[in-house]
Amino acid sequence: MPELPEVETIKNDLARTVVGETITDFSSNSPQQIIPSPAVVKKSVVGAKITGVERRAKLLLLKIQPYSRSNLYLGIHLKMTGRMLLRKPNDRPDPYTRVIITLKNKELRFCDIRKFGYVKLFKDKQELEKELNAKLGPEPFSPQFTVNYLQKILSHKNTNIKTAIMDQSLISGIGNIYANEALYLAGIKPTKKAKILGYKEIGILRDSIRKVLKKSIKYRGSSAKDESYRDLYGELGHYQNHFLVYEQKGKRCQKCQSVIEYQKVNGRGTFFCPHCQK
DNA sequence: AGTACAGCCTGCCTGC
DNA sequence: TGCAGGCAGGCTGTAC
């Protein structure tokens, strides 16, 4: 499932392949995934130029400059099974293609088995930032993501630490895979109450989050068992070959050789070492 | 207000 | 073999 490292990988590849391209067509066979509607988005973006690609949390952002008007943004959320694929117009169709953004001699295809993802038009930067800042906490690599910040928000959280770090309004970009991995690296049990973590422990957690995300970006993200994540070219990521606990139930902990356990935490599959994580 | 959880959606896996 | 039912989970809306 695409989280911060996966979206970052797609963003970086898009930045070097489609910036400067003009959009010649926009079509969708899944109107429920297009906000406000396929017709409005089509009218807004056709003839306009892609001038940049950004990422905020797990949202991919295409910056679009129409002729003689201010920048628009197309926000693309891949949710669970979404893919953004760069193809040529005559390439064979990809299964579950929901949206095609046509460029000159290129196509951006948004494919999504479960239809959880969406493409949303933002009229300008102001509208975009207003919405995103209202519901998203700081980026893990931003200067705002300090130990003091983390301590402040966790100290009055009445839930477990895993649920807390996956809460996008507290920290943005962390999903189930990297929550599992970061907590293992930090030696913290996923079910531990967020508010009882100490300052030192929070510092280690903050560093672990950054370390795990950074390493995954280096490996172009994770394509877990179901391989739902693919990069812009349809290729698998590689971080799954470096999972420490995620999908490692029954295997041995690399640090202490204990058997990795599995349990549900707030409805989410959770992997941990019963010995290393306290 | 803050936390928990159903619902969205569909392919895959399990068990009968 | 075939089919029903459960499972996966990011995020939103609703309920407590």
JSON list of C-alpha atoms in Angstrom, two decimals, chain A residues 124-257:
[
{"chain": "A", "resi": 124, "resn": "ASP", "atom": "CA", "xyz": [-5.49, 27.24, -6.47]},
{"chain": "A", "resi": 125, "resn": "LYS", "atom": "CA", "xyz": [-2.69, 26.87, -3.97]},
{"chain": "A", "resi": 126, "resn": "GLN", "atom": "CA", "xyz": [-4.71, 28.60, -1.28]},
{"chain": "A", "resi": 127, "resn": "GLU", "atom": "CA", "xyz": [-7.57, 26.13, -1.48]},
{"chain": "A", "resi": 128, "resn": "LEU", "atom": "CA", "xyz": [-5.11, 23.25, -1.48]},
{"chain": "A", "resi": 129, "resn": "GLU", "atom": "CA", "xyz": [-3.18, 24.44, 1.54]},
{"chain": "A", "resi": 130, "resn": "LYS", "atom": "CA", "xyz": [-6.28, 25.32, 3.48]},
{"chain": "A", "resi": 131, "resn": "GLU", "atom": "CA", "xyz": [-7.62, 21.80, 3.14]},
{"chain": "A", "resi": 132, "resn": "LEU", "atom": "CA", "xyz": [-4.34, 19.99, 3.69]},
{"chain": "A", "resi": 133, "resn": "ASN", "atom": "CA", "xyz": [-3.18, 22.03, 6.64]},
{"chain": "A", "resi": 134, "resn": "ALA", "atom": "CA", "xyz": [-6.54, 21.55, 8.32]},
{"chain": "A", "resi": 135, "resn": "LYS", "atom": "CA", "xyz": [-6.17, 17.79, 8.47]},
{"chain": "A", "resi": 136, "resn": "LEU", "atom": "CA", "xyz": [-2.49, 16.95, 8.18]},
{"chain": "A", "resi": 137, "resn": "GLY", "atom": "CA", "xyz": [0.21, 17.09, 10.79]},
{"chain": "A", "resi": 138, "resn": "PRO", "atom": "CA", "xyz": [3.85, 17.90, 9.99]},
{"chain": "A", "resi": 139, "resn": "GLU", "atom": "CA", "xyz": [5.89, 15.92, 7.49]},
{"chain": "A", "resi": 140, "resn": "PRO", "atom": "CA", "xyz": [8.35, 13.54, 9.16]},
{"chain": "A", "resi": 141, "resn": "PHE", "atom": "CA", "xyz": [11.29, 15.23, 7.42]},
{"chain": "A", "resi": 142, "resn": "SER", "atom": "CA", "xyz": [10.18, 18.78, 8.20]},
{"chain": "A", "resi": 143, "resn": "PRO", "atom": "CA", "xyz": [11.85, 20.94, 10.87]},
{"chain": "A", "resi": 144, "resn": "GLN", "atom": "CA", "xyz": [8.51, 20.98, 12.74]},
{"chain": "A", "resi": 145, "resn": "PHE", "atom": "CA", "xyz": [8.79, 17.26, 13.46]},
{"chain": "A", "resi": 146, "resn": "THR", "atom": "CA", "xyz": [10.81, 17.67, 16.66]},
{"chain": "A", "resi": 147, "resn": "VAL", "atom": "CA", "xyz": [11.00, 15.56, 19.81]},
{"chain": "A", "resi": 148, "resn": "ASN", "atom": "CA", "xyz": [9.29, 18.40, 21.66]},
{"chain": "A", "resi": 149, "resn": "TYR", "atom": "CA", "xyz": [6.43, 18.46, 19.17]},
{"chain": "A", "resi": 150, "resn": "LEU", "atom": "CA", "xyz": [6.00, 14.70, 19.37]},
{"chain": "A", "resi": 151, "resn": "GLN", "atom": "CA", "xyz": [6.08, 14.71, 23.15]},
{"chain": "A", "resi": 152, "resn": "LYS", "atom": "CA", "xyz": [3.51, 17.47, 23.28]},
{"chain": "A", "resi": 153, "resn": "ILE", "atom": "CA", "xyz": [0.98, 15.64, 21.11]},
{"chain": "A", "resi": 154, "resn": "LEU", "atom": "CA", "xyz": [1.59, 12.19, 22.57]},
{"chain": "A", "resi": 155, "resn": "SER", "atom": "CA", "xyz": [1.42, 13.30, 26.20]},
{"chain": "A", "resi": 156, "resn": "HIS", "atom": "CA", "xyz": [-2.36, 13.72, 26.06]},
{"chain": "A", "resi": 157, "resn": "LYS", "atom": "CA", "xyz": [-3.20, 10.95, 23.59]},
{"chain": "A", "resi": 158, "resn": "ASN", "atom": "CA", "xyz": [-5.41, 8.36, 25.15]},
{"chain": "A", "resi": 159, "resn": "THR", "atom": "CA", "xyz": [-4.69, 5.69, 22.58]},
{"chain": "A", "resi": 160, "resn": "ASN", "atom": "CA", "xyz": [-1.85, 3.28, 21.82]},
{"chain": "A", "resi": 161, "resn": "ILE", "atom": "CA", "xyz": [1.34, 4.49, 20.20]},
{"chain": "A", "resi": 162, "resn": "LYS", "atom": "CA", "xyz": [0.81, 2.67, 16.90]},
{"chain": "A", "resi": 163, "resn": "THR", "atom": "CA", "xyz": [-2.59, 4.23, 16.34]},
{"chain": "A", "resi": 164, "resn": "ALA", "atom": "CA", "xyz": [-1.14, 7.62, 17.28]},
{"chain": "A", "resi": 165, "resn": "ILE", "atom": "CA", "xyz": [1.73, 7.60, 14.78]},
{"chain": "A", "resi": 166, "resn": "MET", "atom": "CA", "xyz": [-0.63, 6.51, 12.01]},
{"chain": "A", "resi": 167, "resn": "ASP", "atom": "CA", "xyz": [-2.95, 9.43, 12.75]},
{"chain": "A", "resi": 168, "resn": "GLN", "atom": "CA", "xyz": [-2.39, 11.75, 9.79]},
{"chain": "A", "resi": 169, "resn": "SER", "atom": "CA", "xyz": [-3.43, 14.79, 11.79]},
{"chain": "A", "resi": 170, "resn": "LEU", "atom": "CA", "xyz": [-0.48, 14.21, 14.15]},
{"chain": "A", "resi": 171, "resn": "ILE", "atom": "CA", "xyz": [2.21, 13.10, 11.70]},
{"chain": "A", "resi": 172, "resn": "SER", "atom": "CA", "xyz": [1.60, 12.76, 7.99]},
{"chain": "A", "resi": 173, "resn": "GLY", "atom": "CA", "xyz": [2.66, 9.97, 5.69]},
{"chain": "A", "resi": 174, "resn": "ILE", "atom": "CA", "xyz": [3.02, 6.98, 8.01]},
{"chain": "A", "resi": 175, "resn": "GLY", "atom": "CA", "xyz": [0.83, 3.97, 7.27]},
{"chain": "A", "resi": 176, "resn": "ASN", "atom": "CA", "xyz": [0.69, 0.45, 8.62]},
{"chain": "A", "resi": 177, "resn": "ILE", "atom": "CA", "xyz": [3.96, -0.87, 7.19]},
{"chain": "A", "resi": 178, "resn": "TYR", "atom": "CA", "xyz": [6.18, 1.92, 8.46]},
{"chain": "A", "resi": 179, "resn": "ALA", "atom": "CA", "xyz": [4.41, 2.18, 11.81]},
{"chain": "A", "resi": 180, "resn": "ASN", "atom": "CA", "xyz": [5.27, -1.49, 12.42]},
{"chain": "A", "resi": 181, "resn": "GLU", "atom": "CA", "xyz": [8.86, -1.05, 11.26]},
{"chain": "A", "resi": 182, "resn": "ALA", "atom": "CA", "xyz": [9.54, 2.18, 13.15]},
{"chain": "A", "resi": 183, "resn": "LEU", "atom": "CA", "xyz": [8.17, 0.81, 16.43]},
{"chain": "A", "resi": 184, "resn": "TYR", "atom": "CA", "xyz": [10.33, -2.28, 16.12]},
{"chain": "A", "resi": 185, "resn": "LEU", "atom": "CA", "xyz": [13.40, -0.16, 15.46]},
{"chain": "A", "resi": 186, "resn": "ALA", "atom": "CA", "xyz": [12.56, 2.02, 18.44]},
{"chain": "A", "resi": 187, "resn": "GLY", "atom": "CA", "xyz": [11.96, -1.00, 20.71]},
{"chain": "A", "resi": 188, "resn": "ILE", "atom": "CA", "xyz": [8.43, 0.13, 21.57]},
{"chain": "A", "resi": 189, "resn": "LYS", "atom": "CA", "xyz": [5.47, -2.23, 21.86]},
{"chain": "A", "resi": 190, "resn": "PRO", "atom": "CA", "xyz": [2.69, -1.14, 19.46]},
{"chain": "A", "resi": 191, "resn": "THR", "atom": "CA", "xyz": [0.02, -1.43, 22.17]},
{"chain": "A", "resi": 192, "resn": "LYS", "atom": "CA", "xyz": [1.86, 0.80, 24.64]},
{"chain": "A", "resi": 193, "resn": "LYS", "atom": "CA", "xyz": [-0.19, 3.81, 25.71]},
{"chain": "A", "resi": 194, "resn": "ALA", "atom": "CA", "xyz": [1.08, 6.86, 23.81]},
{"chain": "A", "resi": 195, "resn": "LYS", "atom": "CA", "xyz": [0.93, 9.13, 26.84]},
{"chain": "A", "resi": 196, "resn": "ILE", "atom": "CA", "xyz": [3.31, 7.08, 29.00]},
{"chain": "A", "resi": 197, "resn": "LEU", "atom": "CA", "xyz": [6.25, 7.25, 26.60]},
{"chain": "A", "resi": 198, "resn": "GLY", "atom": "CA", "xyz": [9.25, 9.06, 28.05]},
{"chain": "A", "resi": 199, "resn": "TYR", "atom": "CA", "xyz": [11.20, 11.88, 26.42]},
{"chain": "A", "resi": 200, "resn": "LYS", "atom": "CA", "xyz": [14.17, 9.67, 25.57]},
{"chain": "A", "resi": 201, "resn": "GLU", "atom": "CA", "xyz": [11.92, 7.00, 24.10]},
{"chain": "A", "resi": 202, "resn": "ILE", "atom": "CA", "xyz": [10.09, 9.59, 22.00]},
{"chain": "A", "resi": 203, "resn": "GLY", "atom": "CA", "xyz": [13.43, 10.84, 20.69]},
{"chain": "A", "resi": 204, "resn": "ILE", "atom": "CA", "xyz": [14.35, 7.31, 19.61]},
{"chain": "A", "resi": 205, "resn": "LEU", "atom": "CA", "xyz": [10.92, 6.88, 18.00]},
{"chain": "A", "resi": 206, "resn": "ARG", "atom": "CA", "xyz": [11.27, 10.11, 16.04]},
{"chain": "A", "resi": 207, "resn": "ASP", "atom": "CA", "xyz": [14.69, 9.06, 14.74]},
{"chain": "A", "resi": 208, "resn": "SER", "atom": "CA", "xyz": [13.40, 5.56, 13.95]},
{"chain": "A", "resi": 209, "resn": "ILE", "atom": "CA", "xyz": [10.51, 6.94, 11.90]},
{"chain": "A", "resi": 210, "resn": "ARG", "atom": "CA", "xyz": [12.88, 9.06, 9.84]},
{"chain": "A", "resi": 211, "resn": "LYS", "atom": "CA", "xyz": [15.37, 6.23, 9.46]},
{"chain": "A", "resi": 212, "resn": "VAL", "atom": "CA", "xyz": [12.79, 3.71, 8.24]},
{"chain": "A", "resi": 213, "resn": "LEU", "atom": "CA", "xyz": [11.18, 6.14, 5.78]},
{"chain": "A", "resi": 214, "resn": "LYS", "atom": "CA", "xyz": [14.55, 7.24, 4.44]},
{"chain": "A", "resi": 215, "resn": "LYS", "atom": "CA", "xyz": [15.72, 3.68, 3.92]},
{"chain": "A", "resi": 216, "resn": "SER", "atom": "CA", "xyz": [12.49, 2.77, 2.14]},
{"chain": "A", "resi": 217, "resn": "ILE", "atom": "CA", "xyz": [12.80, 5.75, -0.20]},
{"chain": "A", "resi": 218, "resn": "LYS", "atom": "CA", "xyz": [16.30, 4.53, -1.02]},
{"chain": "A", "resi": 219, "resn": "TYR", "atom": "CA", "xyz": [14.83, 1.14, -1.98]},
{"chain": "A", "resi": 220, "resn": "ARG", "atom": "CA", "xyz": [11.98, 2.76, -3.98]},
{"chain": "A", "resi": 221, "resn": "GLY", "atom": "CA", "xyz": [9.30, 1.77, -1.48]},
{"chain": "A", "resi": 222, "resn": "SER", "atom": "CA", "xyz": [7.70, -1.50, -0.45]},
{"chain": "A", "resi": 223, "resn": "SER", "atom": "CA", "xyz": [5.73, -3.94, -2.55]},
{"chain": "A", "resi": 224, "resn": "ALA", "atom": "CA", "xyz": [4.38, -6.17, 0.19]},
{"chain": "A", "resi": 225, "resn": "LYS", "atom": "CA", "xyz": [2.93, -9.65, -0.32]},
{"chain": "A", "resi": 226, "resn": "ASP", "atom": "CA", "xyz": [0.02, -8.58, -2.48]},
{"chain": "A", "resi": 227, "resn": "GLU", "atom": "CA", "xyz": [2.38, -6.49, -4.65]},
{"chain": "A", "resi": 228, "resn": "SER", "atom": "CA", "xyz": [-0.28, -3.80, -4.96]},
{"chain": "A", "resi": 229, "resn": "TYR", "atom": "CA", "xyz": [2.36, -1.09, -5.02]},
{"chain": "A", "resi": 230, "resn": "ARG", "atom": "CA", "xyz": [4.14, -0.50, -8.32]},
{"chain": "A", "resi": 231, "resn": "ASP", "atom": "CA", "xyz": [6.24, 2.46, -9.31]},
{"chain": "A", "resi": 232, "resn": "LEU", "atom": "CA", "xyz": [5.62, 4.80, -12.26]},
{"chain": "A", "resi": 233, "resn": "TYR", "atom": "CA", "xyz": [7.01, 2.18, -14.65]},
{"chain": "A", "resi": 234, "resn": "GLY", "atom": "CA", "xyz": [5.05, -0.72, -13.18]},
{"chain": "A", "resi": 235, "resn": "GLU", "atom": "CA", "xyz": [8.07, -2.10, -11.32]},
{"chain": "A", "resi": 236, "resn": "LEU", "atom": "CA", "xyz": [8.13, -3.44, -7.76]},
{"chain": "A", "resi": 237, "resn": "GLY", "atom": "CA", "xyz": [9.78, -1.58, -4.90]},
{"chain": "A", "resi": 238, "resn": "HIS", "atom": "CA", "xyz": [12.51, -3.37, -2.95]},
{"chain": "A", "resi": 239, "resn": "TYR", "atom": "CA", "xyz": [12.08, -2.43, 0.70]},
{"chain": "A", "resi": 240, "resn": "GLN", "atom": "CA", "xyz": [9.98, -5.54, 1.34]},
{"chain": "A", "resi": 241, "resn": "ASN", "atom": "CA", "xyz": [13.26, -7.46, 1.16]},
{"chain": "A", "resi": 242, "resn": "HIS", "atom": "CA", "xyz": [14.39, -5.48, 4.20]},
{"chain": "A", "resi": 243, "resn": "PHE", "atom": "CA", "xyz": [11.29, -5.76, 6.40]},
{"chain": "A", "resi": 244, "resn": "LEU", "atom": "CA", "xyz": [12.26, -6.26, 10.03]},
{"chain": "A", "resi": 245, "resn": "VAL", "atom": "CA", "xyz": [8.84, -7.29, 11.36]},
{"chain": "A", "resi": 246, "resn": "TYR", "atom": "CA", "xyz": [6.14, -6.48, 8.80]},
{"chain": "A", "resi": 247, "resn": "GLU", "atom": "CA", "xyz": [4.79, -9.75, 7.34]},
{"chain": "A", "resi": 248, "resn": "GLN", "atom": "CA", "xyz": [7.41, -11.62, 9.38]},
{"chain": "A", "resi": 249, "resn": "LYS", "atom": "CA", "xyz": [5.01, -13.50, 11.68]},
{"chain": "A", "resi": 250, "resn": "GLY", "atom": "CA", "xyz": [6.59, -16.75, 12.87]},
{"chain": "A", "resi": 251, "resn": "LYS", "atom": "CA", "xyz": [10.07, -15.77, 11.73]},
{"chain": "A", "resi": 252, "resn": "ARG", "atom": "CA", "xyz": [12.94, -14.94, 14.07]},
{"chain": "A", "resi": 253, "resn": "CYS", "atom": "CA", "xyz": [13.74, -11.46, 15.34]},
{"chain": "A", "resi": 254, "resn": "GLN", "atom": "CA", "xyz": [17.05, -10.34, 13.83]},
{"chain": "A", "resi": 255, "resn": "LYS", "atom": "CA", "xyz": [18.18, -8.95, 17.18]},
{"chain": "A", "resi": 256, "resn": "CYS", "atom": "CA", "xyz": [17.18, -11.59, 19.73]},
{"chain": "A", "resi": 257, "resn": "GLN", "atom": "CA", "xyz": [15.90, -14.62, 17.76]}
]
